[in-house]
Amino acid sequence: MKRIKVFAPASIANLGCGFDIMGMALDEVGDVLEMTLDEDGDGISIDNETDVPLPSDIEENVITPVLRKFFALTSKSGRVEVRVLKKIFPGSGIGSSAASSAAAAFGINELFGAPLGEEDVVVCAMEGENLASGGYHADNAAPAVMGGITLIRGYDPLDVIKLPVPGNLYCPVIHPHLTVSTKQARSILPKEIPMHTAVTQWGNVGGLVAGLCTGNIELVGRSMRDAVAEPFRKQFIPGFDELRAKLLGAGALAMNISGSGPSVFALAGRGDIAQRVGAIMERHFAQQGILSETYVVKVSNKGARLIA
Ligand code: HSE
């Protein structure tokens, strides 16, 4: 019997302009799993030891398809018991399903002595994302596994590029208690976009990558604009434009929807500005009677990892 404890971070998908292709890992906020392997046994069990409600049927838990994908890719077998010890609230928009999926994918790979490379660990984690949202996207799963800021250059085959993270990048992120499912937030998007929208968007993606590679955080900020999804999704977040104006006025480099929402994140080049921006976010939702949680964290280069 082998037993490990694994952490995988929360993450922010899209980063404004990088719809379905970019994401970044957050420091300290994330999921913790304890995983036990009996190589002579068979089957999967999952116990939820958190206050967060999770499906009791293991077929509906994102961890199950992740473990099965690992077994399919490696032809290994065994009995895996998973205890969920810490869980980001599902539907928060900070990569809750990806954190569990990444922790499970990383953990099972570690239990068997790491037969899969990092990119294949992401492929396993994407099975959880597919169960949660009906699509194989890696914009949360890749940073949750690898850490830092990741770019999915292509999905067929998966080609993940890890981008440099400027040292002074802080991220205030707020989870207002509003219900927006990823499925719903995707279903309202048009299937085609006009050429001028595409040109705007790929200009910003190029600017964002260039800004990260050169450590130019002003360029990062002004490139984090989304012409594709935000115009349709911001209706779910009360006072979205007004909040952005307040945050930019307080020194934030950018503000966007985190993934498909309802969380909203900003970027700041200094810790004190990030704290101030976090407080303004909190006040914005409180004034409208909306409960929320706020995290002010550094962008982290660390992804899924063993903690015991
Ligand atoms: N890229 C996805 C979306 C993120 O925006 O729908 C979902 O977490």
PDB file of C-alpha atoms and ligand atoms in Angstrom:
ATOM      1  CA  MET A   1       0.000   0.000   0.000  1.00  0.00           C
ATOM      2  CA  LYS A   2       1.249   3.460  -0.891  1.00  0.00           C
ATOM      3  CA  ARG A   3      -0.298   6.651   0.497  1.00  0.00           C
ATOM      4  CA  ILE A   4       0.288  10.250  -0.582  1.00  0.00           C
ATOM      5  CA  LYS A   5      -1.259  13.670  -0.087  1.00  0.00           C
ATOM      6  CA  VAL A   6      -1.529  15.906  -3.139  1.00  0.00           C
ATOM      7  CA  PHE A   7      -2.337  19.585  -3.657  1.00  0.00           C
ATOM      8  CA  ALA A   8      -3.429  21.176  -6.946  1.00  0.00           C
ATOM      9  CA  PRO A   9      -4.065  24.908  -7.260  1.00  0.00           C
ATOM     10  CA  ALA A  10      -7.075  26.926  -8.294  1.00  0.00           C
ATOM     11  CA  SER A  11      -6.618  28.604 -11.652  1.00  0.00           C
ATOM     12  CA  ILE A  12      -7.973  31.352 -13.823  1.00  0.00           C
ATOM     13  CA  ALA A  13      -8.893  30.409 -17.358  1.00  0.00           C
ATOM     14  CA  ASN A  14      -8.945  32.592 -20.483  1.00  0.00           C
ATOM     15  CA  LEU A  15      -6.945  35.523 -19.011  1.00  0.00           C
ATOM     16  CA  GLY A  16      -9.262  37.826 -20.904  1.00  0.00           C
ATOM     17  CA  CYS A  17      -8.299  37.329 -24.530  1.00  0.00           C
ATOM     18  CA  GLY A  18      -7.175  33.673 -24.445  1.00  0.00           C
ATOM     19  CA  PHE A  19     -10.597  31.999 -24.579  1.00  0.00           C
ATOM     20  CA  ASP A  20     -10.070  28.235 -24.076  1.00  0.00           C
ATOM     21  CA  ILE A  21      -6.281  28.518 -24.598  1.00  0.00           C
ATOM     22  CA  MET A  22      -4.758  30.411 -21.659  1.00  0.00           C
ATOM     23  CA  GLY A  23      -4.776  29.984 -17.904  1.00  0.00           C
ATOM     24  CA  MET A  24      -2.777  30.680 -14.762  1.00  0.00           C
ATOM     25  CA  ALA A  25      -2.303  28.975 -11.421  1.00  0.00           C
ATOM     26  CA  LEU A  26      -2.985  30.728  -8.127  1.00  0.00           C
ATOM     27  CA  ASP A  27      -0.870  30.338  -5.022  1.00  0.00           C
ATOM     28  CA  GLU A  28      -2.165  28.480  -1.957  1.00  0.00           C
ATOM     29  CA  VAL A  29      -5.861  28.246  -2.920  1.00  0.00           C
ATOM     30  CA  GLY A  30      -6.700  24.750  -4.169  1.00  0.00           C
ATOM     31  CA  ASP A  31      -7.767  21.157  -3.509  1.00  0.00           C
ATOM     32  CA  VAL A  32      -6.105  18.521  -1.338  1.00  0.00           C
ATOM     33  CA  LEU A  33      -6.539  14.784  -1.908  1.00  0.00           C
ATOM     34  CA  GLU A  34      -5.191  11.848   0.049  1.00  0.00           C
ATOM     35  CA  MET A  35      -4.672   8.905  -2.303  1.00  0.00           C
ATOM     36  CA  THR A  36      -3.912   5.287  -1.459  1.00  0.00           C
ATOM     37  CA  LEU A  37      -2.885   2.600  -3.938  1.00  0.00           C
ATOM     38  CA  ASP A  38      -3.103  -1.161  -3.526  1.00  0.00           C
ATOM     39  CA  GLU A  39      -1.513  -2.603  -6.657  1.00  0.00           C
ATOM     40  CA  ASP A  40      -3.015  -6.048  -5.945  1.00  0.00           C
ATOM     41  CA  GLY A  41      -6.583  -4.729  -5.691  1.00  0.00           C
ATOM     42  CA  ASP A  42      -9.098  -3.314  -8.127  1.00  0.00           C
ATOM     43  CA  GLY A  43     -11.630  -0.456  -8.207  1.00  0.00           C
ATOM     44  CA  ILE A  44     -11.993   3.149  -7.135  1.00  0.00           C
ATOM     45  CA  SER A  45     -13.462   4.664  -3.979  1.00  0.00           C
ATOM     46  CA  ILE A  46     -13.902   8.378  -3.263  1.00  0.00           C
ATOM     47  CA  ASP A  47     -14.746   9.832   0.156  1.00  0.00           C
ATOM     48  CA  ASN A  48     -15.604  13.471   0.590  1.00  0.00           C
ATOM     49  CA  GLU A  49     -14.331  14.760   3.934  1.00  0.00           C
ATOM     50  CA  THR A  50     -15.098  18.414   3.252  1.00  0.00           C
ATOM     51  CA  ASP A  51     -18.226  20.517   3.843  1.00  0.00           C
ATOM     52  CA  VAL A  52     -18.542  21.089   0.105  1.00  0.00           C
ATOM     53  CA  PRO A  53     -21.265  18.895  -1.421  1.00  0.00           C
ATOM     54  CA  LEU A  54     -19.920  16.481  -4.062  1.00  0.00           C
ATOM     55  CA  PRO A  55     -21.777  13.778  -6.006  1.00  0.00           C
ATOM     56  CA  SER A  56     -22.070  10.552  -4.010  1.00  0.00           C
ATOM     57  CA  ASP A  57     -22.066   8.445  -7.201  1.00  0.00           C
ATOM     58  CA  ILE A  58     -18.408   8.041  -8.201  1.00  0.00           C
ATOM     59  CA  GLU A  59     -19.456   8.021 -11.882  1.00  0.00           C
ATOM     60  CA  GLU A  60     -20.388  11.688 -11.425  1.00  0.00           C
ATOM     61  CA  ASN A  61     -17.175  12.682  -9.653  1.00  0.00           C
ATOM     62  CA  VAL A  62     -14.518  14.205 -11.943  1.00  0.00           C
ATOM     63  CA  ILE A  63     -11.816  12.117 -10.251  1.00  0.00           C
ATOM     64  CA  THR A  64     -13.167   8.835 -11.668  1.00  0.00           C
ATOM     65  CA  PRO A  65     -12.616   9.449 -15.420  1.00  0.00           C
ATOM     66  CA  VAL A  66      -9.191  10.917 -14.630  1.00  0.00           C
ATOM     67  CA  LEU A  67      -8.067   7.718 -12.890  1.00  0.00           C
ATOM     68  CA  ARG A  68      -9.563   5.563 -15.656  1.00  0.00           C
ATOM     69  CA  LYS A  69      -7.723   7.555 -18.326  1.00  0.00           C
ATOM     70  CA  PHE A  70      -4.449   7.003 -16.449  1.00  0.00           C
ATOM     71  CA  PHE A  71      -5.086   3.239 -16.339  1.00  0.00           C
ATOM     72  CA  ALA A  72      -5.995   3.238 -20.054  1.00  0.00           C
ATOM     73  CA  LEU A  73      -2.858   5.161 -21.074  1.00  0.00           C
ATOM     74  CA  THR A  74      -0.450   3.127 -18.948  1.00  0.00           C
ATOM     75  CA  SER A  75      -2.069  -0.353 -18.837  1.00  0.00           C
ATOM     76  CA  LYS A  76      -1.506  -0.298 -15.042  1.00  0.00           C
ATOM     77  CA  SER A  77      -4.083  -1.541 -12.560  1.00  0.00           C
ATOM     78  CA  GLY A  78      -4.820  -1.397  -8.844  1.00  0.00           C
ATOM     79  CA  ARG A  79      -7.270  -0.219  -6.229  1.00  0.00           C
ATOM     80  CA  VAL A  80      -7.254   3.530  -5.613  1.00  0.00           C
ATOM     81  CA  GLU A  81      -8.890   5.112  -2.583  1.00  0.00           C
ATOM     82  CA  VAL A  82      -9.261   8.867  -2.614  1.00  0.00           C
ATOM     83  CA  ARG A  83     -10.166  11.091   0.334  1.00  0.00           C
ATOM     84  CA  VAL A  84     -11.072  14.648  -0.625  1.00  0.00           C
ATOM     85  CA  LEU A  85      -9.672  16.727   2.235  1.00  0.00           C
ATOM     86  CA  LYS A  86     -10.016  20.252   0.846  1.00  0.00           C
ATOM     87  CA  LYS A  87     -12.203  21.473  -2.006  1.00  0.00           C
ATOM     88  CA  ILE A  88     -12.762  24.780  -3.799  1.00  0.00           C
ATOM     89  CA  PHE A  89     -16.485  25.414  -4.126  1.00  0.00           C
ATOM     90  CA  PRO A  90     -17.788  24.009  -7.467  1.00  0.00           C
ATOM     91  CA  GLY A  91     -19.109  26.612  -9.907  1.00  0.00           C
ATOM     92  CA  SER A  92     -16.910  29.364  -8.519  1.00  0.00           C
ATOM     93  CA  GLY A  93     -15.078  29.981 -11.795  1.00  0.00           C
ATOM     94  CA  ILE A  94     -11.600  29.440 -10.372  1.00  0.00           C
ATOM     95  CA  GLY A  95     -11.058  25.955 -11.719  1.00  0.00           C
ATOM     96  CA  SER A  96     -12.699  23.821  -9.037  1.00  0.00           C
ATOM     97  CA  SER A  97     -13.153  20.740 -11.241  1.00  0.00           C
ATOM     98  CA  ALA A  98      -9.669  21.223 -12.719  1.00  0.00           C
ATOM     99  CA  ALA A  99      -8.056  21.358  -9.264  1.00  0.00           C
ATOM    100  CA  SER A 100      -9.563  17.979  -8.301  1.00  0.00           C
ATOM    101  CA  SER A 101      -8.820  16.528 -11.726  1.00  0.00           C
ATOM    102  CA  ALA A 102      -5.223  17.789 -11.714  1.00  0.00           C
ATOM    103  CA  ALA A 103      -4.609  16.539  -8.174  1.00  0.00           C
ATOM    104  CA  ALA A 104      -6.013  13.099  -9.066  1.00  0.00           C
ATOM    105  CA  ALA A 105      -4.016  12.886 -12.323  1.00  0.00           C
ATOM    106  CA  PHE A 106      -0.797  14.016 -10.686  1.00  0.00           C
ATOM    107  CA  GLY A 107      -1.377  11.791  -7.650  1.00  0.00           C
ATOM    108  CA  ILE A 108      -2.082   8.562  -9.528  1.00  0.00           C
ATOM    109  CA  ASN A 109       0.966   9.163 -11.717  1.00  0.00           C
ATOM    110  CA  GLU A 110       3.121   9.648  -8.601  1.00  0.00           C
ATOM    111  CA  LEU A 111       1.725   6.516  -6.948  1.00  0.00           C
ATOM    112  CA  PHE A 112       2.932   4.464  -9.916  1.00  0.00           C
ATOM    113  CA  GLY A 113       6.378   6.132 -10.088  1.00  0.00           C
ATOM    114  CA  ALA A 114       5.507   8.793 -12.715  1.00  0.00           C
ATOM    115  CA  PRO A 115       5.239   6.748 -15.936  1.00  0.00           C
ATOM    116  CA  LEU A 116       3.490   9.674 -17.701  1.00  0.00           C
ATOM    117  CA  GLY A 117       5.080  12.989 -18.663  1.00  0.00           C
ATOM    118  CA  GLU A 118       3.466  16.285 -17.591  1.00  0.00           C
ATOM    119  CA  GLU A 119       1.507  16.755 -20.812  1.00  0.00           C
ATOM    120  CA  ASP A 120      -0.086  13.300 -20.509  1.00  0.00           C
ATOM    121  CA  VAL A 121      -0.967  14.099 -16.906  1.00  0.00           C
ATOM    122  CA  VAL A 122      -2.865  17.099 -18.326  1.00  0.00           C
ATOM    123  CA  VAL A 123      -4.575  14.760 -20.836  1.00  0.00           C
ATOM    124  CA  CYS A 124      -5.811  12.651 -17.881  1.00  0.00           C
ATOM    125  CA  ALA A 125      -6.989  15.767 -16.017  1.00  0.00           C
ATOM    126  CA  MET A 126      -8.949  16.892 -19.104  1.00  0.00           C
ATOM    127  CA  GLU A 127     -11.218  13.852 -18.667  1.00  0.00           C
ATOM    128  CA  GLY A 128     -12.495  15.448 -15.454  1.00  0.00           C
ATOM    129  CA  GLU A 129     -13.079  18.730 -17.273  1.00  0.00           C
ATOM    130  CA  ASN A 130     -15.046  16.889 -19.926  1.00  0.00           C
ATOM    131  CA  LEU A 131     -17.289  15.325 -17.298  1.00  0.00           C
ATOM    132  CA  ALA A 132     -17.808  18.676 -15.560  1.00  0.00           C
ATOM    133  CA  SER A 133     -18.523  20.859 -18.586  1.00  0.00           C
ATOM    134  CA  GLY A 134     -18.990  18.636 -21.616  1.00  0.00           C
ATOM    135  CA  GLY A 135     -15.765  19.625 -23.391  1.00  0.00           C
ATOM    136  CA  TYR A 136     -12.084  18.697 -23.478  1.00  0.00           C
ATOM    137  CA  HIS A 137     -10.532  22.034 -22.573  1.00  0.00           C
ATOM    138  CA  ALA A 138      -7.212  22.393 -20.763  1.00  0.00           C
ATOM    139  CA  ASP A 139      -7.114  26.089 -19.925  1.00  0.00           C
ATOM    140  CA  ASN A 140      -7.634  25.309 -16.218  1.00  0.00           C
ATOM    141  CA  ALA A 141      -6.238  21.772 -16.210  1.00  0.00           C
ATOM    142  CA  ALA A 142      -2.842  22.715 -17.693  1.00  0.00           C
ATOM    143  CA  PRO A 143      -1.952  25.422 -15.142  1.00  0.00           C
ATOM    144  CA  ALA A 144      -3.413  23.305 -12.314  1.00  0.00           C
ATOM    145  CA  VAL A 145      -1.000  20.494 -13.264  1.00  0.00           C
ATOM    146  CA  MET A 146       2.020  22.504 -14.423  1.00  0.00           C
ATOM    147  CA  GLY A 147       1.687  25.774 -12.496  1.00  0.00           C
ATOM    148  CA  GLY A 148       2.414  29.231 -13.868  1.00  0.00           C
ATOM    149  CA  ILE A 149       0.801  30.620 -16.988  1.00  0.00           C
ATOM    150  CA  THR A 150       0.109  28.175 -19.785  1.00  0.00           C
ATOM    151  CA  LEU A 151      -0.835  28.548 -23.431  1.00  0.00           C
ATOM    152  CA  ILE A 152      -2.557  25.714 -25.277  1.00  0.00           C
ATOM    153  CA  ARG A 153      -1.070  26.174 -28.760  1.00  0.00           C
ATOM    154  CA  GLY A 154      -3.109  23.266 -30.064  1.00  0.00           C
ATOM    155  CA  TYR A 155      -5.491  20.568 -28.884  1.00  0.00           C
ATOM    156  CA  ASP A 156      -4.953  17.970 -31.584  1.00  0.00           C
ATOM    157  CA  PRO A 157      -2.488  16.813 -30.430  1.00  0.00           C
ATOM    158  CA  LEU A 158      -2.281  18.680 -27.124  1.00  0.00           C
ATOM    159  CA  ASP A 159       0.591  21.189 -27.241  1.00  0.00           C
ATOM    160  CA  VAL A 160       1.012  23.150 -23.993  1.00  0.00           C
ATOM    161  CA  ILE A 161       3.524  25.977 -23.663  1.00  0.00           C
ATOM    162  CA  LYS A 162       4.514  27.272 -20.254  1.00  0.00           C
ATOM    163  CA  LEU A 163       5.049  31.026 -20.367  1.00  0.00           C
ATOM    164  CA  PRO A 164       7.271  33.047 -18.037  1.00  0.00           C
ATOM    165  CA  VAL A 165       5.532  34.550 -14.996  1.00  0.00           C
ATOM    166  CA  PRO A 166       6.749  38.063 -14.132  1.00  0.00           C
ATOM    167  CA  GLY A 167       7.866  38.085 -10.478  1.00  0.00           C
ATOM    168  CA  ASN A 168       5.643  40.957  -9.404  1.00  0.00           C
ATOM    169  CA  LEU A 169       2.223  39.802 -10.518  1.00  0.00           C
ATOM    170  CA  TYR A 170      -0.561  39.790  -7.916  1.00  0.00           C
ATOM    171  CA  CYS A 171      -4.064  38.589  -8.513  1.00  0.00           C
ATOM    172  CA  PRO A 172      -7.090  39.691  -6.480  1.00  0.00           C
ATOM    173  CA  VAL A 173      -9.989  37.387  -7.326  1.00  0.00           C
ATOM    174  CA  ILE A 174     -13.544  37.518  -6.040  1.00  0.00           C
ATOM    175  CA  HIS A 175     -16.169  34.792  -6.089  1.00  0.00           C
ATOM    176  CA  PRO A 176     -19.575  36.492  -5.866  1.00  0.00           C
ATOM    177  CA  HIS A 177     -22.277  34.035  -4.864  1.00  0.00           C
ATOM    178  CA  LEU A 178     -24.092  34.045  -8.200  1.00  0.00           C
ATOM    179  CA  THR A 179     -24.997  30.964 -10.188  1.00  0.00           C
ATOM    180  CA  VAL A 180     -23.513  30.755 -13.668  1.00  0.00           C
ATOM    181  CA  SER A 181     -22.748  27.284 -14.987  1.00  0.00           C
ATOM    182  CA  THR A 182     -19.991  26.815 -17.564  1.00  0.00           C
ATOM    183  CA  LYS A 183     -22.511  25.058 -19.802  1.00  0.00           C
ATOM    184  CA  GLN A 184     -24.858  28.045 -19.645  1.00  0.00           C
ATOM    185  CA  ALA A 185     -22.014  30.563 -20.126  1.00  0.00           C
ATOM    186  CA  ARG A 186     -20.840  28.648 -23.217  1.00  0.00           C
ATOM    187  CA  SER A 187     -24.289  28.148 -24.695  1.00  0.00           C
ATOM    188  CA  ILE A 188     -24.891  31.914 -25.045  1.00  0.00           C
ATOM    189  CA  LEU A 189     -21.763  32.480 -27.142  1.00  0.00           C
ATOM    190  CA  PRO A 190     -22.129  32.861 -30.909  1.00  0.00           C
ATOM    191  CA  LYS A 191     -20.721  30.007 -32.977  1.00  0.00           C
ATOM    192  CA  GLU A 192     -19.004  32.422 -35.376  1.00  0.00           C
ATOM    193  CA  ILE A 193     -17.242  35.727 -34.804  1.00  0.00           C
ATOM    194  CA  PRO A 194     -16.772  38.649 -37.203  1.00  0.00           C
ATOM    195  CA  MET A 195     -13.314  39.141 -38.725  1.00  0.00           C
ATOM    196  CA  HIS A 196     -12.695  42.460 -36.922  1.00  0.00           C
ATOM    197  CA  THR A 197     -13.406  40.756 -33.569  1.00  0.00           C
ATOM    198  CA  ALA A 198     -10.941  37.987 -34.416  1.00  0.00           C
ATOM    199  CA  VAL A 199      -8.272  40.529 -35.407  1.00  0.00           C
ATOM    200  CA  THR A 200      -8.739  42.391 -32.106  1.00  0.00           C
ATOM    201  CA  GLN A 201      -8.544  39.163 -30.150  1.00  0.00           C
ATOM    202  CA  TRP A 202      -5.396  37.708 -31.727  1.00  0.00           C
ATOM    203  CA  GLY A 203      -3.676  41.087 -31.447  1.00  0.00           C
ATOM    204  CA  ASN A 204      -4.352  40.939 -27.712  1.00  0.00           C
ATOM    205  CA  VAL A 205      -3.239  37.295 -27.376  1.00  0.00           C
ATOM    206  CA  GLY A 206       0.041  38.196 -29.121  1.00  0.00           C
ATOM    207  CA  GLY A 207       0.447  41.239 -26.865  1.00  0.00           C
ATOM    208  CA  LEU A 208      -0.227  39.176 -23.749  1.00  0.00           C
ATOM    209  CA  VAL A 209       2.357  36.547 -24.684  1.00  0.00           C
ATOM    210  CA  ALA A 210       4.895  39.246 -25.608  1.00  0.00           C
ATOM    211  CA  GLY A 211       4.252  41.069 -22.326  1.00  0.00           C
ATOM    212  CA  LEU A 212       4.764  37.910 -20.282  1.00  0.00           C
ATOM    213  CA  CYS A 213       7.935  36.977 -22.176  1.00  0.00           C
ATOM    214  CA  THR A 214       9.477  40.424 -21.747  1.00  0.00           C
ATOM    215  CA  GLY A 215       8.169  41.042 -18.203  1.00  0.00           C
ATOM    216  CA  ASN A 216       6.264  44.130 -19.408  1.00  0.00           C
ATOM    217  CA  ILE A 217       3.277  44.053 -17.051  1.00  0.00           C
ATOM    218  CA  GLU A 218       1.665  47.195 -18.535  1.00  0.00           C
ATOM    219  CA  LEU A 219       1.564  45.390 -21.890  1.00  0.00           C
ATOM    220  CA  VAL A 220       0.150  42.317 -20.121  1.00  0.00           C
ATOM    221  CA  GLY A 221      -2.586  44.505 -18.617  1.00  0.00           C
ATOM    222  CA  ARG A 222      -3.611  46.302 -21.782  1.00  0.00           C
ATOM    223  CA  SER A 223      -3.661  43.029 -23.725  1.00  0.00           C
ATOM    224  CA  MET A 224      -5.983  41.304 -21.263  1.00  0.00           C
ATOM    225  CA  ARG A 225      -9.123  42.363 -23.117  1.00  0.00           C
ATOM    226  CA  ASP A 226     -11.739  39.982 -24.361  1.00  0.00           C
ATOM    227  CA  ALA A 227     -13.767  40.869 -27.445  1.00  0.00           C
ATOM    228  CA  VAL A 228     -15.147  37.327 -27.901  1.00  0.00           C
ATOM    229  CA  ALA A 229     -16.851  36.084 -24.719  1.00  0.00           C
ATOM    230  CA  GLU A 230     -17.041  39.020 -22.310  1.00  0.00           C
ATOM    231  CA  PRO A 231     -19.591  41.084 -24.294  1.00  0.00           C
ATOM    232  CA  PHE A 232     -22.056  38.178 -23.908  1.00  0.00           C
ATOM    233  CA  ARG A 233     -21.096  37.007 -20.424  1.00  0.00           C
ATOM    234  CA  LYS A 234     -20.812  40.260 -18.503  1.00  0.00           C
ATOM    235  CA  GLN A 235     -24.627  40.435 -18.180  1.00  0.00           C
ATOM    236  CA  PHE A 236     -24.307  37.735 -15.468  1.00  0.00           C
ATOM    237  CA  ILE A 237     -22.126  39.983 -13.289  1.00  0.00           C
ATOM    238  CA  PRO A 238     -24.011  43.025 -11.941  1.00  0.00           C
ATOM    239  CA  GLY A 239     -22.217  46.325 -12.535  1.00  0.00           C
ATOM    240  CA  PHE A 240     -19.370  44.684 -14.463  1.00  0.00           C
ATOM    241  CA  ASP A 241     -18.250  47.783 -16.456  1.00  0.00           C
ATOM    242  CA  GLU A 242     -18.572  50.042 -13.436  1.00  0.00           C
ATOM    243  CA  LEU A 243     -16.468  47.634 -11.337  1.00  0.00           C
ATOM    244  CA  ARG A 244     -13.752  47.555 -13.988  1.00  0.00           C
ATOM    245  CA  ALA A 245     -13.612  51.374 -14.098  1.00  0.00           C
ATOM    246  CA  LYS A 246     -13.248  51.481 -10.285  1.00  0.00           C
ATOM    247  CA  LEU A 247     -10.465  48.872 -10.263  1.00  0.00           C
ATOM    248  CA  LEU A 248      -8.477  50.424 -13.102  1.00  0.00           C
ATOM    249  CA  GLY A 249      -8.840  53.764 -11.297  1.00  0.00           C
ATOM    250  CA  ALA A 250      -7.329  52.152  -8.192  1.00  0.00           C
ATOM    251  CA  GLY A 251      -4.256  50.980 -10.113  1.00  0.00           C
ATOM    252  CA  ALA A 252      -5.242  47.513 -11.370  1.00  0.00           C
ATOM    253  CA  LEU A 253      -3.570  46.542 -14.644  1.00  0.00           C
ATOM    254  CA  ALA A 254      -6.657  44.670 -15.901  1.00  0.00           C
ATOM    255  CA  MET A 255      -9.944  43.122 -14.818  1.00  0.00           C
ATOM    256  CA  ASN A 256     -11.749  40.240 -16.466  1.00  0.00           C
ATOM    257  CA  ILE A 257     -14.167  37.387 -15.908  1.00  0.00           C
ATOM    258  CA  SER A 258     -12.355  34.352 -14.496  1.00  0.00           C
ATOM    259  CA  GLY A 259     -13.032  31.473 -16.875  1.00  0.00           C
ATOM    260  CA  SER A 260     -16.745  31.353 -17.569  1.00  0.00           C
ATOM    261  CA  GLY A 261     -17.520  33.289 -14.341  1.00  0.00           C
ATOM    262  CA  PRO A 262     -19.025  34.289 -12.042  1.00  0.00           C
ATOM    263  CA  SER A 263     -15.637  35.002 -10.419  1.00  0.00           C
ATOM    264  CA  VAL A 264     -13.846  38.133 -11.499  1.00  0.00           C
ATOM    265  CA  PHE A 265     -10.104  38.710 -11.286  1.00  0.00           C
ATOM    266  CA  ALA A 266      -7.770  41.633 -11.589  1.00  0.00           C
ATOM    267  CA  LEU A 267      -4.014  41.938 -11.921  1.00  0.00           C
ATOM    268  CA  ALA A 268      -1.737  44.277 -10.052  1.00  0.00           C
ATOM    269  CA  GLY A 269       1.987  44.858 -10.085  1.00  0.00           C
ATOM    270  CA  ARG A 270       2.202  45.521  -6.315  1.00  0.00           C
ATOM    271  CA  GLY A 271       0.862  43.707  -3.263  1.00  0.00           C
ATOM    272  CA  ASP A 272      -0.634  46.856  -1.672  1.00  0.00           C
ATOM    273  CA  ILE A 273      -2.518  47.744  -4.880  1.00  0.00           C
ATOM    274  CA  ALA A 274      -3.802  44.162  -5.071  1.00  0.00           C
ATOM    275  CA  GLN A 275      -5.139  44.425  -1.490  1.00  0.00           C
ATOM    276  CA  ARG A 276      -6.868  47.714  -2.283  1.00  0.00           C
ATOM    277  CA  VAL A 277      -8.389  46.307  -5.455  1.00  0.00           C
ATOM    278  CA  GLY A 278      -9.608  43.215  -3.548  1.00  0.00           C
ATOM    279  CA  ALA A 279     -11.358  45.461  -1.002  1.00  0.00           C
ATOM    280  CA  ILE A 280     -13.085  47.475  -3.779  1.00  0.00           C
ATOM    281  CA  MET A 281     -14.297  44.228  -5.384  1.00  0.00           C
ATOM    282  CA  GLU A 282     -15.733  43.096  -2.068  1.00  0.00           C
ATOM    283  CA  ARG A 283     -17.532  46.418  -1.487  1.00  0.00           C
ATOM    284  CA  HIS A 284     -18.945  46.375  -5.033  1.00  0.00           C
ATOM    285  CA  PHE A 285     -20.800  43.098  -4.478  1.00  0.00           C
ATOM    286  CA  ALA A 286     -21.662  43.775  -0.816  1.00  0.00           C
ATOM    287  CA  GLN A 287     -23.409  47.034  -1.855  1.00  0.00           C
ATOM    288  CA  GLN A 288     -25.672  44.924  -4.072  1.00  0.00           C
ATOM    289  CA  GLY A 289     -26.383  42.428  -1.288  1.00  0.00           C
ATOM    290  CA  ILE A 290     -24.273  39.694  -2.924  1.00  0.00           C
ATOM    291  CA  LEU A 291     -22.127  37.559  -0.625  1.00  0.00           C
ATOM    292  CA  SER A 292     -18.623  36.766  -1.829  1.00  0.00           C
ATOM    293  CA  GLU A 293     -15.176  35.437  -1.003  1.00  0.00           C
ATOM    294  CA  THR A 294     -12.049  37.297  -2.007  1.00  0.00           C
ATOM    295  CA  TYR A 295      -8.538  35.912  -2.420  1.00  0.00           C
ATOM    296  CA  VAL A 296      -5.527  38.115  -2.981  1.00  0.00           C
ATOM    297  CA  VAL A 297      -2.699  35.867  -4.111  1.00  0.00           C
ATOM    298  CA  LYS A 298       0.491  35.903  -6.148  1.00  0.00           C
ATOM    299  CA  VAL A 299       0.456  34.192  -9.499  1.00  0.00           C
ATOM    300  CA  SER A 300       2.206  30.912  -8.786  1.00  0.00           C
ATOM    301  CA  ASN A 301       4.753  28.956 -10.769  1.00  0.00           C
ATOM    302  CA  LYS A 302       3.908  25.842  -8.747  1.00  0.00           C
ATOM    303  CA  GLY A 303       1.329  23.389  -9.998  1.00  0.00           C
ATOM    304  CA  ALA A 304       0.129  20.039  -8.620  1.00  0.00           C
ATOM    305  CA  ARG A 305       2.499  18.686  -5.971  1.00  0.00           C
ATOM    306  CA  LEU A 306       2.995  16.259  -3.120  1.00  0.00           C
ATOM    307  CA  ILE A 307       2.434  17.759   0.302  1.00  0.00           C
ATOM    308  CA  ALA A 308       3.023  14.631   2.373  1.00  0.00           C
TER     309      ALA A 308
HETATM  310  N1  HSE B   1     -12.505  28.482 -21.286  1.00  0.00           N
HETATM  311  C1  HSE B   1     -13.680  28.054 -20.592  1.00  0.00           C
HETATM  312  C2  HSE B   1     -14.795  29.020 -20.873  1.00  0.00           C
HETATM  313  C3  HSE B   1     -13.368  28.043 -19.130  1.00  0.00           C
HETATM  314  O1  HSE B   1     -14.550  30.219 -20.862  1.00  0.00           O
HETATM  315  O2  HSE B   1     -15.922  28.582 -21.103  1.00  0.00           O
HETATM  316  C4  HSE B   1     -14.285  27.239 -18.335  1.00  0.00           C
HETATM  317  O3  HSE B   1     -13.710  27.048 -17.069  1.00  0.00           O
END
